[in-house]
Tab-separated table of C-alpha atoms in Angstrom:
chain	number	residue	atom	x	y	z
A	1	MET	CA	7.202	-20.007	17.267
A	2	PHE	CA	3.801	-18.991	15.929
A	3	LEU	CA	1.154	-17.173	17.938
A	4	CYS	CA	-2.346	-18.000	16.749
A	5	PHE	CA	-4.881	-15.271	16.055
A	6	PRO	CA	-7.270	-16.292	18.869
A	7	VAL	CA	-4.446	-15.609	21.358
A	8	PHE	CA	-3.786	-12.284	19.641
A	9	LYS	CA	-7.417	-11.232	19.980
A	10	LEU	CA	-7.416	-12.152	23.660
A	11	THR	CA	-4.279	-10.097	24.165
A	12	LEU	CA	-5.846	-7.022	22.582
A	13	ARG	CA	-9.017	-7.487	24.627
A	14	SER	CA	-7.011	-7.670	27.838
A	15	ILE	CA	-5.133	-4.522	26.852
A	16	GLN	CA	-8.398	-2.677	26.280
A	17	LEU	CA	-9.763	-3.841	29.647
A	18	LYS	CA	-6.588	-2.749	31.437
A	19	PHE	CA	-6.744	0.665	29.796
A	20	THR	CA	-10.375	1.124	30.864
A	21	THR	CA	-9.578	0.040	34.424
A	22	ILE	CA	-6.665	2.484	34.637
A	23	LEU	CA	-8.825	5.370	33.450
A	24	GLN	CA	-11.518	4.572	36.006
A	25	LEU	CA	-8.940	4.339	38.787
A	26	TYR	CA	-7.328	7.658	37.839
A	27	ASN	CA	-10.729	9.386	37.736
A	28	LYS	CA	-11.327	8.329	41.352
A	29	ILE	CA	-7.865	9.205	42.616
A	30	PHE	CA	-7.384	12.460	40.773
A	31	SER	CA	-10.839	14.009	41.047
A	32	ASN	CA	-9.356	17.035	42.838
A	33	LYS	CA	-8.352	19.915	40.541
A	34	GLY	CA	-4.984	20.066	42.202
A	35	TYR	CA	-4.125	16.742	40.682
A	36	ILE	CA	-5.127	17.569	37.090
A	37	LYS	CA	-1.546	17.893	35.849
A	38	ALA	CA	-0.514	14.664	37.538
A	39	LYS	CA	-3.594	12.979	36.143
A	40	ARG	CA	-2.770	14.049	32.605
A	41	LEU	CA	0.825	12.938	32.987
A	42	MET	CA	-0.173	9.541	34.329
A	43	MET	CA	-2.739	9.060	31.568
A	44	SER	CA	-0.110	9.914	28.951
A	45	VAL	CA	2.303	7.384	30.422
A	46	ALA	CA	-0.446	4.747	30.556
A	47	PHE	CA	-1.350	5.388	26.928
A	48	ILE	CA	2.268	5.076	25.790
A	49	VAL	CA	2.756	1.841	27.723
A	50	LEU	CA	-0.449	0.290	26.430
A	51	PHE	CA	0.162	1.408	22.849
A	52	THR	CA	3.638	-0.154	23.011
A	53	THR	CA	2.119	-3.346	24.385
A	54	TYR	CA	-0.456	-3.311	21.578
A	55	THR	CA	2.253	-2.937	18.936
A	56	MET	CA	4.273	-5.766	20.470
A	57	ALA	CA	1.173	-7.962	20.477
A	58	GLN	CA	0.678	-7.380	16.759
A	59	ASN	CA	4.322	-8.071	15.945
A	60	SER	CA	4.205	-11.258	18.016
A	61	ILE	CA	2.261	-12.935	15.198
A	62	SER	CA	5.197	-14.666	13.617
A	63	ILE	CA	6.239	-13.945	10.070
A	64	GLN	CA	8.070	-16.947	8.668
A	65	HIS	CA	10.683	-16.310	6.003
A	66	MET	CA	10.683	-19.007	3.358
A	67	ILE	CA	13.848	-20.402	1.810
A	68	GLY	CA	14.059	-20.837	-1.962
A	69	PHE	CA	13.197	-18.799	-5.043
A	70	PRO	CA	13.261	-19.786	-8.741
A	71	THR	CA	16.590	-19.252	-10.496
A	72	GLU	CA	16.179	-20.745	-13.974
A	73	GLU	CA	15.594	-17.505	-15.883
A	74	ARG	CA	18.579	-15.197	-15.816
A	75	GLY	CA	17.846	-12.274	-13.509
A	76	PHE	CA	14.710	-13.788	-11.971
A	77	ASP	CA	16.555	-14.640	-8.760
A	78	LYS	CA	16.758	-10.913	-7.945
A	79	GLY	CA	13.038	-10.951	-7.303
A	80	VAL	CA	10.080	-9.719	-9.334
A	81	SER	CA	6.980	-7.634	-8.851
A	82	ALA	CA	3.556	-7.891	-10.483
A	83	CYS	CA	3.880	-11.620	-11.140
A	84	PHE	CA	1.060	-14.133	-11.621
A	85	CYS	CA	0.466	-16.425	-8.658
A	86	GLY	CA	-1.829	-19.013	-7.084
A	87	VAL	CA	-2.113	-22.306	-5.191
A	88	ILE	CA	-3.525	-25.531	-6.633
A	89	ASN	CA	-3.556	-28.891	-4.841
A	90	GLY	CA	-0.911	-27.866	-2.316
A	91	TYR	CA	1.502	-26.361	-4.859
A	92	LEU	CA	2.443	-22.694	-5.048
A	93	TYR	CA	2.732	-21.404	-8.619
A	94	ILE	CA	4.377	-18.174	-9.735
A	95	ALA	CA	4.911	-16.963	-13.284
A	96	GLY	CA	6.067	-13.897	-15.135
A	97	GLY	CA	6.710	-10.634	-13.362
A	98	CYS	CA	9.371	-8.031	-14.015
A	99	ASN	CA	12.459	-6.393	-12.533
A	100	PHE	CA	15.590	-4.402	-13.319
A	101	PRO	CA	18.228	-7.151	-13.095
A	102	GLU	CA	21.279	-5.399	-14.563
A	103	LYS	CA	21.185	-2.080	-12.740
A	104	PRO	CA	18.587	-0.047	-10.828
A	105	VAL	CA	16.072	2.093	-12.665
A	106	ALA	CA	17.616	5.128	-10.944
A	107	GLU	CA	20.775	4.405	-12.959
A	108	GLY	CA	18.912	3.902	-16.209
A	109	GLY	CA	18.352	0.159	-15.835
A	110	LYS	CA	16.087	-1.625	-18.327
A	111	LYS	CA	13.013	-3.476	-17.154
A	112	ARG	CA	12.953	-7.204	-17.972
A	113	PHE	CA	9.820	-9.366	-18.194
A	114	TYR	CA	9.652	-13.126	-17.622
A	115	LYS	CA	7.509	-15.996	-18.923
A	116	ALA	CA	8.396	-19.253	-17.103
A	117	ILE	CA	5.875	-20.930	-14.789
A	118	TYR	CA	7.306	-22.367	-11.543
A	119	ALA	CA	5.821	-24.670	-8.909
A	120	ALA	CA	6.837	-25.632	-5.358
A	121	GLY	CA	5.118	-27.992	-2.944
A	122	LEU	CA	3.872	-26.465	0.312
A	123	ASN	CA	4.413	-27.981	3.742
A	124	ALA	CA	3.072	-26.472	6.952
A	125	ASN	CA	6.063	-27.876	8.853
A	126	SER	CA	8.796	-26.697	6.503
A	127	ASP	CA	10.079	-23.287	5.470
A	128	ARG	CA	11.781	-24.629	2.318
A	129	LEU	CA	10.448	-24.297	-1.204
A	130	GLN	CA	11.851	-26.599	-3.887
A	131	TRP	CA	11.051	-24.951	-7.215
A	132	LYS	CA	10.767	-26.580	-10.616
A	133	THR	CA	9.810	-25.193	-14.008
A	134	VAL	CA	6.481	-26.608	-15.176
A	135	GLY	CA	5.717	-24.541	-18.259
A	136	GLN	CA	5.920	-21.270	-20.156
A	137	MET	CA	3.375	-18.512	-20.649
A	138	PRO	CA	2.586	-17.529	-24.269
A	139	GLN	CA	4.769	-14.438	-23.829
A	140	PRO	CA	6.625	-12.620	-21.051
A	141	ALA	CA	4.170	-10.619	-18.949
A	142	ALA	CA	3.553	-8.741	-15.710
A	143	TYR	CA	0.911	-6.393	-14.259
A	144	GLY	CA	-1.997	-8.664	-15.191
A	145	VAL	CA	-4.599	-10.610	-13.214
A	146	SER	CA	-4.197	-14.115	-11.809
A	147	VAL	CA	-6.961	-16.096	-10.096
A	148	THR	CA	-7.607	-19.697	-9.103
A	149	TYR	CA	-10.772	-21.440	-10.231
A	150	ASP	CA	-11.857	-25.101	-10.116
A	151	ASN	CA	-8.313	-26.520	-9.658
A	152	SER	CA	-6.861	-24.278	-12.339
A	153	LEU	CA	-5.032	-20.990	-12.704
A	154	ILE	CA	-6.241	-18.187	-14.954
A	155	PHE	CA	-3.899	-15.428	-16.181
A	156	VAL	CA	-5.383	-12.360	-17.874
A	157	GLY	CA	-3.817	-9.399	-19.660
A	158	GLY	CA	-0.840	-7.459	-18.367
A	159	ASN	CA	1.978	-5.946	-20.359
A	160	ASN	CA	5.565	-6.429	-21.505
A	161	GLU	CA	8.177	-4.661	-23.628
A	162	THR	CA	5.807	-4.551	-26.611
A	163	GLY	CA	2.809	-3.086	-24.807
A	164	SER	CA	-0.424	-4.143	-23.149
A	165	LEU	CA	-1.939	-7.592	-23.707
A	166	THR	CA	-5.354	-9.095	-24.440
A	167	THR	CA	-4.357	-12.686	-23.672
A	168	ALA	CA	-6.377	-14.863	-21.289
A	169	ILE	CA	-5.266	-18.436	-20.531
A	170	ARG	CA	-6.327	-21.226	-18.197
A	171	LEU	CA	-3.706	-23.626	-16.831
A	172	ARG	CA	-4.284	-27.048	-15.289
A	173	PRO	CA	-1.521	-29.064	-13.628
A	174	THR	CA	-0.644	-32.406	-15.209
A	175	ALA	CA	1.833	-35.144	-14.346
A	176	THR	CA	4.379	-33.583	-16.695
A	177	GLY	CA	3.677	-29.849	-16.461
A	178	MET	CA	0.787	-27.488	-17.191
A	179	GLN	CA	-1.992	-27.926	-19.731
A	180	GLN	CA	-2.873	-24.583	-21.294
A	181	GLU	CA	-6.267	-23.606	-22.639
A	182	ALA	CA	-6.878	-20.334	-24.455
A	183	LEU	CA	-9.817	-18.356	-23.104
A	184	PRO	CA	-11.499	-15.603	-25.134
A	185	ASN	CA	-9.194	-12.623	-25.531
A	186	LEU	CA	-10.027	-9.440	-23.699
A	187	PRO	CA	-11.969	-7.020	-25.924
A	188	GLN	CA	-9.265	-4.426	-25.245
A	189	ALA	CA	-5.660	-4.603	-24.045
A	190	LEU	CA	-5.440	-4.167	-20.274
A	191	ASP	CA	-2.708	-3.832	-17.662
A	192	ASN	CA	-2.444	-2.758	-14.026
A	193	MET	CA	-6.029	-3.815	-13.390
A	194	ALA	CA	-7.503	-6.016	-10.651
A	195	GLY	CA	-9.506	-9.192	-10.943
A	196	THR	CA	-11.284	-11.882	-8.967
A	197	VAL	CA	-13.766	-14.724	-9.331
A	198	VAL	CA	-17.196	-14.561	-7.704
A	199	GLY	CA	-18.974	-17.874	-8.171
A	200	ASP	CA	-18.313	-18.765	-11.808
A	201	ILE	CA	-17.847	-15.165	-12.961
A	202	LEU	CA	-14.379	-13.742	-13.574
A	203	TYR	CA	-14.288	-9.965	-13.150
A	204	VAL	CA	-11.579	-7.618	-14.422
A	205	VAL	CA	-11.734	-4.020	-13.199
A	206	GLY	CA	-9.924	-0.744	-13.805
A	207	GLY	CA	-6.326	-0.419	-14.902
A	208	ASN	CA	-5.054	0.941	-18.187
A	209	CYS	CA	-7.293	0.206	-21.167
A	210	GLU	CA	-5.392	0.615	-24.429
A	211	GLY	CA	-3.003	2.842	-22.467
A	212	ILE	CA	-5.701	5.054	-20.911
A	213	ALA	CA	-6.666	4.916	-17.227
A	214	THR	CA	-10.163	3.558	-16.765
A	215	GLN	CA	-12.846	2.543	-14.291
A	216	LYS	CA	-14.423	0.086	-16.742
A	217	VAL	CA	-15.424	-3.427	-15.699
A	218	TRP	CA	-15.558	-6.645	-17.702
A	219	SER	CA	-16.855	-10.122	-16.826
A	220	LEU	CA	-16.463	-13.638	-18.212
A	221	ASN	CA	-18.718	-16.548	-17.273
A	222	LEU	CA	-16.199	-19.357	-16.927
A	223	LYS	CA	-18.869	-22.038	-17.379
A	224	ILE	CA	-19.711	-20.795	-20.869
A	225	ALA	CA	-16.658	-18.672	-21.672
A	226	ALA	CA	-16.247	-19.741	-25.293
A	227	LYS	CA	-19.947	-19.216	-26.043
A	228	GLU	CA	-20.525	-15.822	-24.445
A	229	GLY	CA	-17.116	-14.197	-24.257
A	230	TRP	CA	-16.460	-11.029	-22.274
A	231	LYS	CA	-19.221	-8.635	-21.248
A	232	VAL	CA	-18.891	-4.943	-20.467
A	233	LEU	CA	-20.515	-4.026	-17.149
A	234	PRO	CA	-21.397	-0.681	-15.518
A	235	SER	CA	-18.225	1.213	-14.633
A	236	ILE	CA	-17.032	1.767	-11.073
A	237	PRO	CA	-18.407	5.097	-9.798
A	238	GLY	CA	-15.996	8.016	-9.558
A	239	ILE	CA	-12.513	8.391	-10.960
A	240	ALA	CA	-10.417	5.948	-12.988
A	241	ARG	CA	-8.711	3.251	-10.919
A	242	VAL	CA	-5.243	2.131	-11.979
A	243	GLN	CA	-3.794	-0.586	-9.708
A	244	PRO	CA	-6.919	-1.199	-7.621
A	245	ILE	CA	-7.610	-4.357	-5.604
A	246	ALA	CA	-10.602	-6.668	-5.978
A	247	ALA	CA	-12.076	-9.615	-4.086
A	248	PRO	CA	-15.441	-11.266	-3.389
A	249	VAL	CA	-17.370	-9.757	-0.467
A	250	GLU	CA	-20.393	-10.846	1.556
A	251	GLY	CA	-23.563	-11.586	-0.364
A	252	GLY	CA	-21.808	-12.864	-3.483
A	253	LEU	CA	-20.805	-9.351	-4.516
A	254	LEU	CA	-17.702	-7.996	-6.211
A	255	GLY	CA	-15.643	-5.669	-3.991
A	256	VAL	CA	-13.154	-3.101	-5.338
A	257	TRP	CA	-10.923	-0.618	-3.481
A	258	GLY	CA	-8.140	1.821	-4.195
A	259	GLY	CA	-6.433	2.712	-7.416
A	260	PHE	CA	-5.474	6.089	-8.801
A	261	ALA	CA	-6.264	8.382	-11.705
A	262	PRO	CA	-3.057	9.782	-13.279
A	263	LYS	CA	-2.725	13.495	-13.791
A	264	THR	CA	-3.857	14.988	-17.080
A	265	ASP	CA	-3.376	18.361	-18.753
A	266	ASN	CA	-6.467	19.595	-16.917
A	267	LYS	CA	-6.478	17.709	-13.614
A	268	PRO	CA	-3.978	16.640	-10.977
A	269	ALA	CA	-3.628	12.969	-10.098
A	270	GLN	CA	-6.214	11.619	-7.670
A	271	LEU	CA	-6.359	8.650	-5.316
A	272	ALA	CA	-9.444	6.472	-4.888
A	273	MET	CA	-9.506	5.808	-1.165
A	274	ASN	CA	-12.923	4.204	-0.781
A	275	GLY	CA	-14.340	1.017	-2.223
A	276	ALA	CA	-17.448	-0.101	-4.044
A	277	SER	CA	-19.370	-3.344	-4.354
A	278	TYR	CA	-21.109	-4.547	-7.491
A	279	ASN	CA	-24.362	-6.480	-7.401
A	280	ALA	CA	-24.623	-8.501	-10.598
A	281	GLY	CA	-28.291	-9.216	-9.936
A	282	CYS	CA	-29.345	-5.595	-10.338
A	283	GLY	CA	-26.271	-4.157	-12.055
A	284	THR	CA	-25.638	-1.485	-9.415
A	285	TRP	CA	-22.692	-0.255	-7.352
A	286	THR	CA	-22.701	0.596	-3.634
A	287	ILE	CA	-19.955	2.590	-1.907
A	288	LEU	CA	-17.852	0.687	0.656
A	289	PRO	CA	-15.881	2.186	3.562
A	290	VAL	CA	-12.314	3.402	3.223
A	291	PRO	CA	-9.768	0.910	4.629
A	292	THR	CA	-8.487	1.942	8.062
A	293	ASP	CA	-5.800	0.612	10.374
A	294	ALA	CA	-5.796	-0.141	14.112
A	295	VAL	CA	-5.779	3.558	15.094
A	296	GLY	CA	-8.348	4.641	12.512
A	297	GLU	CA	-5.920	6.074	9.944
A	298	GLU	CA	-7.121	5.768	6.354
A	299	VAL	CA	-4.997	3.399	4.276
A	300	PHE	CA	-4.568	3.707	0.510
A	301	THR	CA	-4.608	0.287	-1.175
A	302	GLY	CA	-3.006	1.283	-4.465
A	303	GLY	CA	-0.141	-1.098	-5.199
A	304	ALA	CA	-1.508	-3.538	-2.610
A	305	THR	CA	-2.822	-7.060	-3.196
A	306	ALA	CA	-6.044	-8.623	-1.914
A	307	ILE	CA	-7.345	-12.157	-1.574
A	308	ALA	CA	-10.469	-13.664	-0.041
A	309	VAL	CA	-9.870	-16.067	2.849
A	310	PRO	CA	-12.570	-18.538	3.963
A	311	LYS	CA	-14.326	-17.470	7.185
A	312	LYS	CA	-11.974	-14.481	7.485
A	313	GLY	CA	-12.908	-12.007	4.771
A	314	VAL	CA	-10.775	-9.998	2.374
A	315	VAL	CA	-7.120	-9.836	3.413
A	316	VAL	CA	-5.041	-6.941	2.032
A	317	VAL	CA	-1.242	-6.799	2.054
A	318	GLY	CA	1.226	-4.088	1.044
A	319	GLY	CA	0.775	-0.964	-1.041
A	320	VAL	CA	2.283	2.495	-1.330
A	321	ASN	CA	1.956	5.414	1.070
A	322	LYS	CA	-0.809	7.773	-0.016
A	323	ASP	CA	1.026	11.026	0.700
A	324	VAL	CA	4.396	10.075	-0.759
A	325	PHE	CA	2.825	8.447	-3.816
A	326	LEU	CA	0.367	11.250	-4.611
A	327	ALA	CA	3.079	13.877	-4.420
A	328	ALA	CA	5.307	11.826	-6.735
A	329	ILE	CA	2.716	11.158	-9.454
A	330	ASN	CA	1.775	14.834	-9.555
A	331	LYS	CA	5.346	16.101	-9.681
A	332	LEU	CA	8.272	13.702	-9.387
A	333	PRO	CA	10.790	15.275	-6.989
A	334	GLU	CA	14.447	15.394	-7.934
A	335	GLY	CA	16.253	12.364	-6.527
A	336	TYR	CA	12.976	10.558	-5.833
A	337	LEU	CA	14.418	7.130	-6.687
A	338	LEU	CA	17.549	7.520	-4.555
A	339	HIS	CA	16.099	7.226	-1.053
A	340	GLU	CA	16.319	4.256	1.271
A	341	PRO	CA	13.214	1.994	1.331
A	342	GLU	CA	12.000	3.392	4.660
A	343	TRP	CA	11.587	6.848	3.140
A	344	TYR	CA	8.757	5.672	0.851
A	345	ARG	CA	6.725	4.350	3.807
A	346	PHE	CA	5.190	1.375	2.017
A	347	ASN	CA	2.319	-0.125	3.979
A	348	SER	CA	3.465	-2.604	6.642
A	349	ARG	CA	-0.052	-3.347	7.923
A	350	VAL	CA	-2.144	-6.364	6.994
A	351	LEU	CA	-5.821	-5.402	6.904
A	352	CYS	CA	-9.000	-7.443	6.773
A	353	TYR	CA	-12.471	-6.499	5.534
A	354	CYS	CA	-15.333	-8.550	6.919
A	355	ASP	CA	-18.989	-7.863	7.769
A	356	GLY	CA	-18.752	-4.325	6.441
A	357	ALA	CA	-15.816	-3.228	8.620
A	358	TRP	CA	-12.022	-3.048	8.481
A	359	THR	CA	-9.650	-4.460	11.092
A	360	GLN	CA	-5.892	-4.678	11.301
A	361	LEU	CA	-4.542	-8.207	11.589
A	362	LEU	CA	-0.872	-7.444	12.066
A	363	GLN	CA	1.958	-5.041	11.315
A	364	HIS	CA	5.425	-6.137	10.240
A	365	PRO	CA	8.171	-4.548	8.087
A	366	SER	CA	8.554	-7.660	5.930
A	367	VAL	CA	5.154	-7.063	4.289
A	368	ALA	CA	5.897	-3.423	3.400
A	369	ARG	CA	5.942	-4.053	-0.340
A	370	ALA	CA	4.183	-2.864	-3.468
A	371	GLY	CA	3.261	-5.182	-6.301
A	372	CYS	CA	3.610	-8.377	-4.287
A	373	ALA	CA	1.553	-11.496	-5.032
A	374	LEU	CA	-0.653	-13.302	-2.507
A	375	ALA	CA	-1.643	-16.937	-2.203
A	376	TYR	CA	-3.632	-18.739	0.474
A	377	TRP	CA	-3.243	-22.365	1.534
A	378	ASP	CA	-4.404	-24.306	4.580
A	379	GLY	CA	-4.522	-21.336	6.962
A	380	TRP	CA	-1.287	-19.777	5.639
A	381	MET	CA	-0.965	-16.549	3.686
A	382	TYR	CA	2.027	-16.442	1.328
A	383	VAL	CA	3.446	-13.051	0.290
A	384	VAL	CA	5.567	-13.379	-2.844
A	385	GLY	CA	8.119	-10.869	-4.128
A	386	GLY	CA	7.159	-7.290	-4.886
A	387	GLU	CA	9.244	-4.150	-4.600
A	388	LEU	CA	10.759	-2.627	-1.473
A	389	LYS	CA	11.019	0.799	-3.114
A	390	PRO	CA	10.438	2.006	-6.663
A	391	GLY	CA	12.527	-0.160	-8.995
A	392	ILE	CA	14.046	-2.422	-6.313
A	393	ARG	CA	12.515	-5.912	-6.150
A	394	THR	CA	12.834	-8.636	-3.547
A	395	PRO	CA	12.958	-12.439	-3.995
A	396	GLU	CA	11.722	-12.908	-0.434
A	397	ILE	CA	8.662	-15.022	0.253
A	398	VAL	CA	7.104	-14.865	3.723
A	399	ARG	CA	4.073	-16.490	5.272
A	400	PHE	CA	1.851	-16.022	8.312
A	401	ARG	CA	-1.260	-17.640	9.756
A	402	VAL	CA	-4.706	-16.189	9.071
A	403	ASP	CA	-6.935	-18.888	10.577
């Protein structure tokens, strides 16, 4: 049974009011110094009880586990990360992605990339997804950008066994499959970047450019794509950003958060915690606040996925743990790939950025993934695949309400 967000907000408000009332009551009762120890003890107990109630309220927002995952390509049924994804006309599309289907990467498994495009109709009253193959991408690919625009899907860049890609395609559903249109190729091969559409402008930001970490930004006017092609824009301030997230923000601006700069011979690896917004009108960047959770802890969004939701803001799901990840990319510990998923502490919080501030929408272990895909439809957020720990993918698709 689903609990709507308005009920959730009321629950949190009542918890806050109860906490305030308890503190006021204790201040009256335990004003005498002789009761200081008792006062502190009672306040500690009250805090623990209310924090537990708060956590239970967040987990009460139901996560629905969907049934059904594509099986046509050999190995795909084991789940993929970094796939292309989107919703058009009530159908969920996923394509590409990668995994280690034969044996785990810790045992020397080989990464496999996929190219089929799958579609499944969505139904608010059903948890079943009936998948069918509706087309093929030009080549197997993962770690690219996928966006929806004007009843079409756009896939950009990524990589596969042969290296990084410059391909950009637009796909439109037809009665028999998917019509493909080639868009102008990227000026340089890109992978592990982020992308989004603001108005009619497709932005691609960060990632690896010709194999080198970058903070560069490119744009493509989708109304006149063939005529103008890609433009190079002012770079994101600060360090390079591999695996950032991007989404439209208030005022018709481009918002970017997270990402990391790999270590070099001269510098250790660094994490980009904050965000930045780009104003196309004046060509300038403005720093945005670091994502934070319900208790104010800073959250790294590298390996996460973001999507803009009408009247809600930017919703962010998944990602790696900043401390575990930073230590690993600076010096990979022996046995790093052999731990259980919980050890890596992937982010289990769903965050939302709106009106210049971050809030936490929910927390649930089923969204603790890196490299998942997101799609929004009719008040539902769909979380597709991803990895539960380095090298281990999941075929699980879950959904929850965000209206």
